[in-house]
Amino acid sequence: MLYAVTGAGKTEILFPCIKWALEAGKRIAYVSPRVDVIREIAPRIMANFKIRYTIMHGEIKEQCDYTQLIFATIHQLYKFYHAFDLIIVDEADAFPLNGNQSLWYALAQVRSDRSTLLYMTATLSQDLKRLIRFEQVEVQNLLQRFHGYRLPNIQISVVGKCWKKALPFDIRQQFEQQKIHG
């Protein structure tokens, strides 16, 4: 499991792994519970790998091409059995995968006999925590973004009823300084 902050470059970190699998003739499924992730990730990855690929999700009605690399939502995995050597699950914490045993079963069923299953997440769901607790996955942490700057520490301020009419003075002052200094 690659557990990394948002914006850490999880997808790009996988490029050498994807390249190796493609060169070795392995079948790859890049899956996510969310359609928007598949739409965004496929072009980013395919800009670096010039091969035929297939995108599968509920909004695409055409017949599936059985290519070496498939980008799909988790539900599309029901169409396969022991089909993939490398399965990458992006946003493994997201709905509808989180808490859905049927979809977890589908993930297990698409694995070939000698497959690798890689989860990527910025948030640990209860399902992922269970995998860690029972030592079913090895976790790699990446707790900074690719540019190396520290993550911001969030500070919480209690704001009283004055909120109803205007922003508190110290918050207005911070906004003004932000405008001046960018």
mmCIF file with all atom_site columns, C-alpha atoms in Angstrom:
data_model
loop_
_atom_site.group_PDB
_atom_site.id
_atom_site.type_symbol
_atom_site.label_atom_id
_atom_site.label_alt_id
_atom_site.label_comp_id
_atom_site.label_asym_id
_atom_site.label_entity_id
_atom_site.label_seq_id
_atom_site.pdbx_PDB_ins_code
_atom_site.Cartn_x
_atom_site.Cartn_y
_atom_site.Cartn_z
_atom_site.occupancy
_atom_site.B_iso_or_equiv
_atom_site.pdbx_formal_charge
_atom_site.auth_seq_id
_atom_site.auth_comp_id
_atom_site.auth_asym_id
_atom_site.auth_atom_id
_atom_site.pdbx_PDB_model_num
ATOM 1   C CA . MET A 1 1   ? 0.000   0.000   0.000   1.00 0.00 ? 1   MET A CA 1
ATOM 2   C CA . LEU A 1 2   ? 1.222   3.454   -0.878  1.00 0.00 ? 2   LEU A CA 1
ATOM 3   C CA . TYR A 1 3   ? -0.096  5.775   1.821   1.00 0.00 ? 3   TYR A CA 1
ATOM 4   C CA . ALA A 1 4   ? 0.747   9.298   0.746   1.00 0.00 ? 4   ALA A CA 1
ATOM 5   C CA . VAL A 1 5   ? -0.552  12.810  1.165   1.00 0.00 ? 5   VAL A CA 1
ATOM 6   C CA . THR A 1 6   ? -2.652  14.353  -1.569  1.00 0.00 ? 6   THR A CA 1
ATOM 7   C CA . GLY A 1 7   ? -0.382  15.849  -4.208  1.00 0.00 ? 7   GLY A CA 1
ATOM 8   C CA . ALA A 1 8   ? 2.607   13.664  -3.312  1.00 0.00 ? 8   ALA A CA 1
ATOM 9   C CA . GLY A 1 9   ? 2.804   12.248  -6.837  1.00 0.00 ? 9   GLY A CA 1
ATOM 10  C CA . LYS A 1 10  ? 1.503   8.742   -6.106  1.00 0.00 ? 10  LYS A CA 1
ATOM 11  C CA . THR A 1 11  ? 0.618   8.146   -9.759  1.00 0.00 ? 11  THR A CA 1
ATOM 12  C CA . GLU A 1 12  ? 3.999   9.269   -11.077 1.00 0.00 ? 12  GLU A CA 1
ATOM 13  C CA . ILE A 1 13  ? 5.802   7.159   -8.472  1.00 0.00 ? 13  ILE A CA 1
ATOM 14  C CA . LEU A 1 14  ? 4.210   4.115   -10.126 1.00 0.00 ? 14  LEU A CA 1
ATOM 15  C CA . PHE A 1 15  ? 5.580   4.809   -13.620 1.00 0.00 ? 15  PHE A CA 1
ATOM 16  C CA . PRO A 1 16  ? 8.640   2.535   -13.225 1.00 0.00 ? 16  PRO A CA 1
ATOM 17  C CA . CYS A 1 17  ? 6.410   -0.258  -11.903 1.00 0.00 ? 17  CYS A CA 1
ATOM 18  C CA . ILE A 1 18  ? 3.968   0.143   -14.806 1.00 0.00 ? 18  ILE A CA 1
ATOM 19  C CA . LYS A 1 19  ? 6.857   0.270   -17.294 1.00 0.00 ? 19  LYS A CA 1
ATOM 20  C CA . TRP A 1 20  ? 8.360   -2.932  -15.892 1.00 0.00 ? 20  TRP A CA 1
ATOM 21  C CA . ALA A 1 21  ? 5.008   -4.748  -15.998 1.00 0.00 ? 21  ALA A CA 1
ATOM 22  C CA . LEU A 1 22  ? 4.333   -3.659  -19.582 1.00 0.00 ? 22  LEU A CA 1
ATOM 23  C CA . GLU A 1 23  ? 7.798   -4.722  -20.744 1.00 0.00 ? 23  GLU A CA 1
ATOM 24  C CA . ALA A 1 24  ? 7.365   -8.084  -18.987 1.00 0.00 ? 24  ALA A CA 1
ATOM 25  C CA . GLY A 1 25  ? 4.079   -8.641  -20.842 1.00 0.00 ? 25  GLY A CA 1
ATOM 26  C CA . LYS A 1 26  ? 2.007   -8.422  -17.669 1.00 0.00 ? 26  LYS A CA 1
ATOM 27  C CA . ARG A 1 27  ? -1.675  -7.478  -17.749 1.00 0.00 ? 27  ARG A CA 1
ATOM 28  C CA . ILE A 1 28  ? -2.467  -4.363  -15.716 1.00 0.00 ? 28  ILE A CA 1
ATOM 29  C CA . ALA A 1 29  ? -5.724  -3.075  -14.254 1.00 0.00 ? 29  ALA A CA 1
ATOM 30  C CA . TYR A 1 30  ? -5.643  0.488   -12.975 1.00 0.00 ? 30  TYR A CA 1
ATOM 31  C CA . VAL A 1 31  ? -8.876  0.812   -11.028 1.00 0.00 ? 31  VAL A CA 1
ATOM 32  C CA . SER A 1 32  ? -10.639 3.302   -8.815  1.00 0.00 ? 32  SER A CA 1
ATOM 33  C CA . PRO A 1 33  ? -14.024 3.444   -7.149  1.00 0.00 ? 33  PRO A CA 1
ATOM 34  C CA . ARG A 1 34  ? -14.582 6.833   -8.834  1.00 0.00 ? 34  ARG A CA 1
ATOM 35  C CA . VAL A 1 35  ? -15.209 7.570   -12.533 1.00 0.00 ? 35  VAL A CA 1
ATOM 36  C CA . ASP A 1 36  ? -13.614 11.021  -12.296 1.00 0.00 ? 36  ASP A CA 1
ATOM 37  C CA . VAL A 1 37  ? -10.340 9.483   -11.136 1.00 0.00 ? 37  VAL A CA 1
ATOM 38  C CA . ILE A 1 38  ? -10.274 7.113   -14.125 1.00 0.00 ? 38  ILE A CA 1
ATOM 39  C CA . ARG A 1 39  ? -11.007 9.985   -16.527 1.00 0.00 ? 39  ARG A CA 1
ATOM 40  C CA . GLU A 1 40  ? -8.209  12.087  -15.058 1.00 0.00 ? 40  GLU A CA 1
ATOM 41  C CA . ILE A 1 41  ? -5.559  9.399   -14.568 1.00 0.00 ? 41  ILE A CA 1
ATOM 42  C CA . ALA A 1 42  ? -5.745  7.528   -17.891 1.00 0.00 ? 42  ALA A CA 1
ATOM 43  C CA . PRO A 1 43  ? -4.513  10.458  -20.047 1.00 0.00 ? 43  PRO A CA 1
ATOM 44  C CA . ARG A 1 44  ? -1.751  11.289  -17.533 1.00 0.00 ? 44  ARG A CA 1
ATOM 45  C CA . ILE A 1 45  ? -0.407  7.760   -17.587 1.00 0.00 ? 45  ILE A CA 1
ATOM 46  C CA . MET A 1 46  ? -0.885  7.201   -21.304 1.00 0.00 ? 46  MET A CA 1
ATOM 47  C CA . ALA A 1 47  ? 1.075   10.369  -22.115 1.00 0.00 ? 47  ALA A CA 1
ATOM 48  C CA . ASN A 1 48  ? 4.090   8.346   -20.916 1.00 0.00 ? 48  ASN A CA 1
ATOM 49  C CA . PHE A 1 49  ? 3.266   4.916   -22.366 1.00 0.00 ? 49  PHE A CA 1
ATOM 50  C CA . LYS A 1 50  ? 2.439   4.539   -26.038 1.00 0.00 ? 50  LYS A CA 1
ATOM 51  C CA . ILE A 1 51  ? 0.366   1.351   -26.068 1.00 0.00 ? 51  ILE A CA 1
ATOM 52  C CA . ARG A 1 52  ? -3.251  0.429   -26.710 1.00 0.00 ? 52  ARG A CA 1
ATOM 53  C CA . TYR A 1 53  ? -5.427  0.624   -23.637 1.00 0.00 ? 53  TYR A CA 1
ATOM 54  C CA . THR A 1 54  ? -9.070  0.388   -22.644 1.00 0.00 ? 54  THR A CA 1
ATOM 55  C CA . ILE A 1 55  ? -11.159 2.628   -20.405 1.00 0.00 ? 55  ILE A CA 1
ATOM 56  C CA . MET A 1 56  ? -14.159 1.009   -18.731 1.00 0.00 ? 56  MET A CA 1
ATOM 57  C CA . HIS A 1 57  ? -16.829 2.602   -16.577 1.00 0.00 ? 57  HIS A CA 1
ATOM 58  C CA . GLY A 1 58  ? -20.598 2.724   -16.425 1.00 0.00 ? 58  GLY A CA 1
ATOM 59  C CA . GLU A 1 59  ? -20.889 5.674   -18.810 1.00 0.00 ? 59  GLU A CA 1
ATOM 60  C CA . ILE A 1 60  ? -19.080 3.848   -21.642 1.00 0.00 ? 60  ILE A CA 1
ATOM 61  C CA . LYS A 1 61  ? -21.429 1.491   -23.445 1.00 0.00 ? 61  LYS A CA 1
ATOM 62  C CA . GLU A 1 62  ? -19.166 0.068   -26.153 1.00 0.00 ? 62  GLU A CA 1
ATOM 63  C CA . GLN A 1 63  ? -17.650 -3.405  -26.044 1.00 0.00 ? 63  GLN A CA 1
ATOM 64  C CA . CYS A 1 64  ? -14.490 -3.856  -23.988 1.00 0.00 ? 64  CYS A CA 1
ATOM 65  C CA . ASP A 1 65  ? -11.169 -4.423  -25.760 1.00 0.00 ? 65  ASP A CA 1
ATOM 66  C CA . TYR A 1 66  ? -9.035  -6.863  -23.793 1.00 0.00 ? 66  TYR A CA 1
ATOM 67  C CA . THR A 1 67  ? -5.817  -4.802  -23.906 1.00 0.00 ? 67  THR A CA 1
ATOM 68  C CA . GLN A 1 68  ? -2.679  -5.165  -21.806 1.00 0.00 ? 68  GLN A CA 1
ATOM 69  C CA . LEU A 1 69  ? -3.632  -2.094  -19.762 1.00 0.00 ? 69  LEU A CA 1
ATOM 70  C CA . ILE A 1 70  ? -7.171  -1.369  -18.598 1.00 0.00 ? 70  ILE A CA 1
ATOM 71  C CA . PHE A 1 71  ? -8.396  1.666   -16.672 1.00 0.00 ? 71  PHE A CA 1
ATOM 72  C CA . ALA A 1 72  ? -11.683 0.884   -14.962 1.00 0.00 ? 72  ALA A CA 1
ATOM 73  C CA . THR A 1 73  ? -13.994 1.590   -12.095 1.00 0.00 ? 73  THR A CA 1
ATOM 74  C CA . ILE A 1 74  ? -14.130 -1.160  -9.496  1.00 0.00 ? 74  ILE A CA 1
ATOM 75  C CA . HIS A 1 75  ? -17.552 -2.379  -10.668 1.00 0.00 ? 75  HIS A CA 1
ATOM 76  C CA . GLN A 1 76  ? -16.113 -3.262  -14.084 1.00 0.00 ? 76  GLN A CA 1
ATOM 77  C CA . LEU A 1 77  ? -13.976 -5.944  -12.439 1.00 0.00 ? 77  LEU A CA 1
ATOM 78  C CA . TYR A 1 78  ? -17.009 -8.237  -12.279 1.00 0.00 ? 78  TYR A CA 1
ATOM 79  C CA . LYS A 1 79  ? -16.365 -8.824  -15.998 1.00 0.00 ? 79  LYS A CA 1
ATOM 80  C CA . PHE A 1 80  ? -12.977 -10.487 -15.370 1.00 0.00 ? 80  PHE A CA 1
ATOM 81  C CA . TYR A 1 81  ? -11.645 -13.594 -13.643 1.00 0.00 ? 81  TYR A CA 1
ATOM 82  C CA . HIS A 1 82  ? -7.961  -14.229 -12.867 1.00 0.00 ? 82  HIS A CA 1
ATOM 83  C CA . ALA A 1 83  ? -7.152  -11.693 -15.583 1.00 0.00 ? 83  ALA A CA 1
ATOM 84  C CA . PHE A 1 84  ? -4.534  -9.303  -14.198 1.00 0.00 ? 84  PHE A CA 1
ATOM 85  C CA . ASP A 1 85  ? -0.953  -9.584  -12.983 1.00 0.00 ? 85  ASP A CA 1
ATOM 86  C CA . LEU A 1 86  ? -0.801  -6.064  -11.548 1.00 0.00 ? 86  LEU A CA 1
ATOM 87  C CA . ILE A 1 87  ? -3.846  -4.380  -10.042 1.00 0.00 ? 87  ILE A CA 1
ATOM 88  C CA . ILE A 1 88  ? -3.463  -0.772  -8.917  1.00 0.00 ? 88  ILE A CA 1
ATOM 89  C CA . VAL A 1 89  ? -6.325  0.543   -6.782  1.00 0.00 ? 89  VAL A CA 1
ATOM 90  C CA . ASP A 1 90  ? -6.272  4.342   -6.693  1.00 0.00 ? 90  ASP A CA 1
ATOM 91  C CA . GLU A 1 91  ? -8.245  6.030   -3.903  1.00 0.00 ? 91  GLU A CA 1
ATOM 92  C CA . ALA A 1 92  ? -8.737  2.661   -2.235  1.00 0.00 ? 92  ALA A CA 1
ATOM 93  C CA . ASP A 1 93  ? -10.485 4.403   0.655   1.00 0.00 ? 93  ASP A CA 1
ATOM 94  C CA . ALA A 1 94  ? -13.300 5.860   -1.459  1.00 0.00 ? 94  ALA A CA 1
ATOM 95  C CA . PHE A 1 95  ? -16.968 5.002   -1.804  1.00 0.00 ? 95  PHE A CA 1
ATOM 96  C CA . PRO A 1 96  ? -18.292 2.605   -3.059  1.00 0.00 ? 96  PRO A CA 1
ATOM 97  C CA . LEU A 1 97  ? -15.305 0.294   -2.369  1.00 0.00 ? 97  LEU A CA 1
ATOM 98  C CA . ASN A 1 98  ? -15.053 1.259   1.283   1.00 0.00 ? 98  ASN A CA 1
ATOM 99  C CA . GLY A 1 99  ? -17.196 -1.159  3.280   1.00 0.00 ? 99  GLY A CA 1
ATOM 100 C CA . ASN A 1 100 ? -18.477 -3.087  0.245   1.00 0.00 ? 100 ASN A CA 1
ATOM 101 C CA . GLN A 1 101 ? -17.444 -6.739  0.608   1.00 0.00 ? 101 GLN A CA 1
ATOM 102 C CA . SER A 1 102 ? -18.778 -7.619  -2.843  1.00 0.00 ? 102 SER A CA 1
ATOM 103 C CA . LEU A 1 103 ? -16.362 -5.177  -4.489  1.00 0.00 ? 103 LEU A CA 1
ATOM 104 C CA . TRP A 1 104 ? -13.468 -6.437  -2.344  1.00 0.00 ? 104 TRP A CA 1
ATOM 105 C CA . TYR A 1 105 ? -14.364 -9.929  -3.548  1.00 0.00 ? 105 TYR A CA 1
ATOM 106 C CA . ALA A 1 106 ? -14.305 -8.705  -7.161  1.00 0.00 ? 106 ALA A CA 1
ATOM 107 C CA . LEU A 1 107 ? -10.786 -7.368  -6.544  1.00 0.00 ? 107 LEU A CA 1
ATOM 108 C CA . ALA A 1 108 ? -9.704  -10.783 -5.286  1.00 0.00 ? 108 ALA A CA 1
ATOM 109 C CA . GLN A 1 109 ? -11.264 -12.582 -8.260  1.00 0.00 ? 109 GLN A CA 1
ATOM 110 C CA . VAL A 1 110 ? -9.426  -10.599 -10.952 1.00 0.00 ? 110 VAL A CA 1
ATOM 111 C CA . ARG A 1 111 ? -5.996  -11.527 -9.611  1.00 0.00 ? 111 ARG A CA 1
ATOM 112 C CA . SER A 1 112 ? -3.930  -13.993 -11.577 1.00 0.00 ? 112 SER A CA 1
ATOM 113 C CA . ASP A 1 113 ? -2.068  -16.695 -9.646  1.00 0.00 ? 113 ASP A CA 1
ATOM 114 C CA . ARG A 1 114 ? 1.090   -14.588 -9.291  1.00 0.00 ? 114 ARG A CA 1
ATOM 115 C CA . SER A 1 115 ? -0.389  -11.110 -9.150  1.00 0.00 ? 115 SER A CA 1
ATOM 116 C CA . THR A 1 116 ? 0.500   -7.974  -7.243  1.00 0.00 ? 116 THR A CA 1
ATOM 117 C CA . LEU A 1 117 ? -2.205  -5.796  -5.736  1.00 0.00 ? 117 LEU A CA 1
ATOM 118 C CA . LEU A 1 118 ? -1.229  -2.215  -4.906  1.00 0.00 ? 118 LEU A CA 1
ATOM 119 C CA . TYR A 1 119 ? -3.489  0.135   -2.971  1.00 0.00 ? 119 TYR A CA 1
ATOM 120 C CA . MET A 1 120 ? -2.976  3.903   -3.102  1.00 0.00 ? 120 MET A CA 1
ATOM 121 C CA . THR A 1 121 ? -4.631  6.261   -0.661  1.00 0.00 ? 121 THR A CA 1
ATOM 122 C CA . ALA A 1 122 ? -4.280  9.540   1.168   1.00 0.00 ? 122 ALA A CA 1
ATOM 123 C CA . THR A 1 123 ? -6.861  8.455   3.769   1.00 0.00 ? 123 THR A CA 1
ATOM 124 C CA . LEU A 1 124 ? -7.004  5.148   5.599   1.00 0.00 ? 124 LEU A CA 1
ATOM 125 C CA . SER A 1 125 ? -10.503 3.662   5.597   1.00 0.00 ? 125 SER A CA 1
ATOM 126 C CA . GLN A 1 126 ? -11.594 1.008   8.088   1.00 0.00 ? 126 GLN A CA 1
ATOM 127 C CA . ASP A 1 127 ? -11.113 -1.650  5.383   1.00 0.00 ? 127 ASP A CA 1
ATOM 128 C CA . LEU A 1 128 ? -7.519  -0.543  4.772   1.00 0.00 ? 128 LEU A CA 1
ATOM 129 C CA . LYS A 1 129 ? -6.788  -0.300  8.505   1.00 0.00 ? 129 LYS A CA 1
ATOM 130 C CA . ARG A 1 130 ? -8.016  -3.886  8.863   1.00 0.00 ? 130 ARG A CA 1
ATOM 131 C CA . LEU A 1 131 ? -5.612  -5.034  6.117   1.00 0.00 ? 131 LEU A CA 1
ATOM 132 C CA . ILE A 1 132 ? -2.761  -3.312  7.953   1.00 0.00 ? 132 ILE A CA 1
ATOM 133 C CA . ARG A 1 133 ? -3.796  -4.674  11.368  1.00 0.00 ? 133 ARG A CA 1
ATOM 134 C CA . PHE A 1 134 ? -3.866  -8.254  10.058  1.00 0.00 ? 134 PHE A CA 1
ATOM 135 C CA . GLU A 1 135 ? -0.572  -7.694  8.193   1.00 0.00 ? 135 GLU A CA 1
ATOM 136 C CA . GLN A 1 136 ? -2.122  -8.417  4.808   1.00 0.00 ? 136 GLN A CA 1
ATOM 137 C CA . VAL A 1 137 ? -0.366  -5.440  3.211   1.00 0.00 ? 137 VAL A CA 1
ATOM 138 C CA . GLU A 1 138 ? 2.977   -3.751  3.507   1.00 0.00 ? 138 GLU A CA 1
ATOM 139 C CA . VAL A 1 139 ? 2.657   0.021   3.898   1.00 0.00 ? 139 VAL A CA 1
ATOM 140 C CA . GLN A 1 140 ? 4.959   2.604   2.337   1.00 0.00 ? 140 GLN A CA 1
ATOM 141 C CA . ASN A 1 141 ? 4.425   6.124   3.705   1.00 0.00 ? 141 ASN A CA 1
ATOM 142 C CA . LEU A 1 142 ? 5.072   9.280   1.749   1.00 0.00 ? 142 LEU A CA 1
ATOM 143 C CA . LEU A 1 143 ? 4.209   12.134  4.055   1.00 0.00 ? 143 LEU A CA 1
ATOM 144 C CA . GLN A 1 144 ? 5.382   15.089  2.003   1.00 0.00 ? 144 GLN A CA 1
ATOM 145 C CA . ARG A 1 145 ? 4.565   16.479  -1.398  1.00 0.00 ? 145 ARG A CA 1
ATOM 146 C CA . PHE A 1 146 ? 6.925   16.131  -4.362  1.00 0.00 ? 146 PHE A CA 1
ATOM 147 C CA . HIS A 1 147 ? 8.243   19.705  -3.944  1.00 0.00 ? 147 HIS A CA 1
ATOM 148 C CA . GLY A 1 148 ? 9.493   18.832  -0.445  1.00 0.00 ? 148 GLY A CA 1
ATOM 149 C CA . TYR A 1 149 ? 7.802   21.691  1.425   1.00 0.00 ? 149 TYR A CA 1
ATOM 150 C CA . ARG A 1 150 ? 6.312   20.805  4.780   1.00 0.00 ? 150 ARG A CA 1
ATOM 151 C CA . LEU A 1 151 ? 2.579   20.246  4.962   1.00 0.00 ? 151 LEU A CA 1
ATOM 152 C CA . PRO A 1 152 ? 0.670   23.089  6.612   1.00 0.00 ? 152 PRO A CA 1
ATOM 153 C CA . ASN A 1 153 ? -0.391  22.636  10.221  1.00 0.00 ? 153 ASN A CA 1
ATOM 154 C CA . ILE A 1 154 ? -4.014  23.536  10.596  1.00 0.00 ? 154 ILE A CA 1
ATOM 155 C CA . GLN A 1 155 ? -4.897  25.814  13.486  1.00 0.00 ? 155 GLN A CA 1
ATOM 156 C CA . ILE A 1 156 ? -8.452  25.999  14.747  1.00 0.00 ? 156 ILE A CA 1
ATOM 157 C CA . SER A 1 157 ? -9.799  29.211  16.250  1.00 0.00 ? 157 SER A CA 1
ATOM 158 C CA . VAL A 1 158 ? -13.045 29.409  18.152  1.00 0.00 ? 158 VAL A CA 1
ATOM 159 C CA . VAL A 1 159 ? -15.185 32.202  16.758  1.00 0.00 ? 159 VAL A CA 1
ATOM 160 C CA . GLY A 1 160 ? -18.041 33.548  18.842  1.00 0.00 ? 160 GLY A CA 1
ATOM 161 C CA . LYS A 1 161 ? -21.369 35.007  17.786  1.00 0.00 ? 161 LYS A CA 1
ATOM 162 C CA . CYS A 1 162 ? -19.690 38.039  16.190  1.00 0.00 ? 162 CYS A CA 1
ATOM 163 C CA . TRP A 1 163 ? -19.436 35.883  13.060  1.00 0.00 ? 163 TRP A CA 1
ATOM 164 C CA . LYS A 1 164 ? -23.014 36.786  12.198  1.00 0.00 ? 164 LYS A CA 1
ATOM 165 C CA . LYS A 1 165 ? -22.211 40.424  11.316  1.00 0.00 ? 165 LYS A CA 1
ATOM 166 C CA . ALA A 1 166 ? -18.546 40.566  10.294  1.00 0.00 ? 166 ALA A CA 1
ATOM 167 C CA . LEU A 1 167 ? -15.340 38.616  10.348  1.00 0.00 ? 167 LEU A CA 1
ATOM 168 C CA . PRO A 1 168 ? -13.285 38.946  13.536  1.00 0.00 ? 168 PRO A CA 1
ATOM 169 C CA . PHE A 1 169 ? -10.551 41.584  13.333  1.00 0.00 ? 169 PHE A CA 1
ATOM 170 C CA . ASP A 1 170 ? -7.605  39.142  13.408  1.00 0.00 ? 170 ASP A CA 1
ATOM 171 C CA . ILE A 1 171 ? -9.061  37.121  10.511  1.00 0.00 ? 171 ILE A CA 1
ATOM 172 C CA . ARG A 1 172 ? -9.737  40.292  8.460   1.00 0.00 ? 172 ARG A CA 1
ATOM 173 C CA . GLN A 1 173 ? -6.158  41.376  9.157   1.00 0.00 ? 173 GLN A CA 1
ATOM 174 C CA . GLN A 1 174 ? -4.800  38.026  7.924   1.00 0.00 ? 174 GLN A CA 1
ATOM 175 C CA . PHE A 1 175 ? -6.850  38.354  4.726   1.00 0.00 ? 175 PHE A CA 1
ATOM 176 C CA . GLU A 1 176 ? -5.511  41.871  4.150   1.00 0.00 ? 176 GLU A CA 1
ATOM 177 C CA . GLN A 1 177 ? -1.913  40.721  4.640   1.00 0.00 ? 177 GLN A CA 1
ATOM 178 C CA . GLN A 1 178 ? -2.518  37.819  2.271   1.00 0.00 ? 178 GLN A CA 1
ATOM 179 C CA . LYS A 1 179 ? -3.747  40.288  -0.382  1.00 0.00 ? 179 LYS A CA 1
ATOM 180 C CA . ILE A 1 180 ? -0.668  42.469  0.055   1.00 0.00 ? 180 ILE A CA 1
ATOM 181 C CA . HIS A 1 181 ? 1.937   39.683  0.138   1.00 0.00 ? 181 HIS A CA 1
ATOM 182 C CA . GLY A 1 182 ? 0.175   37.201  -2.144  1.00 0.00 ? 182 GLY A CA 1
#
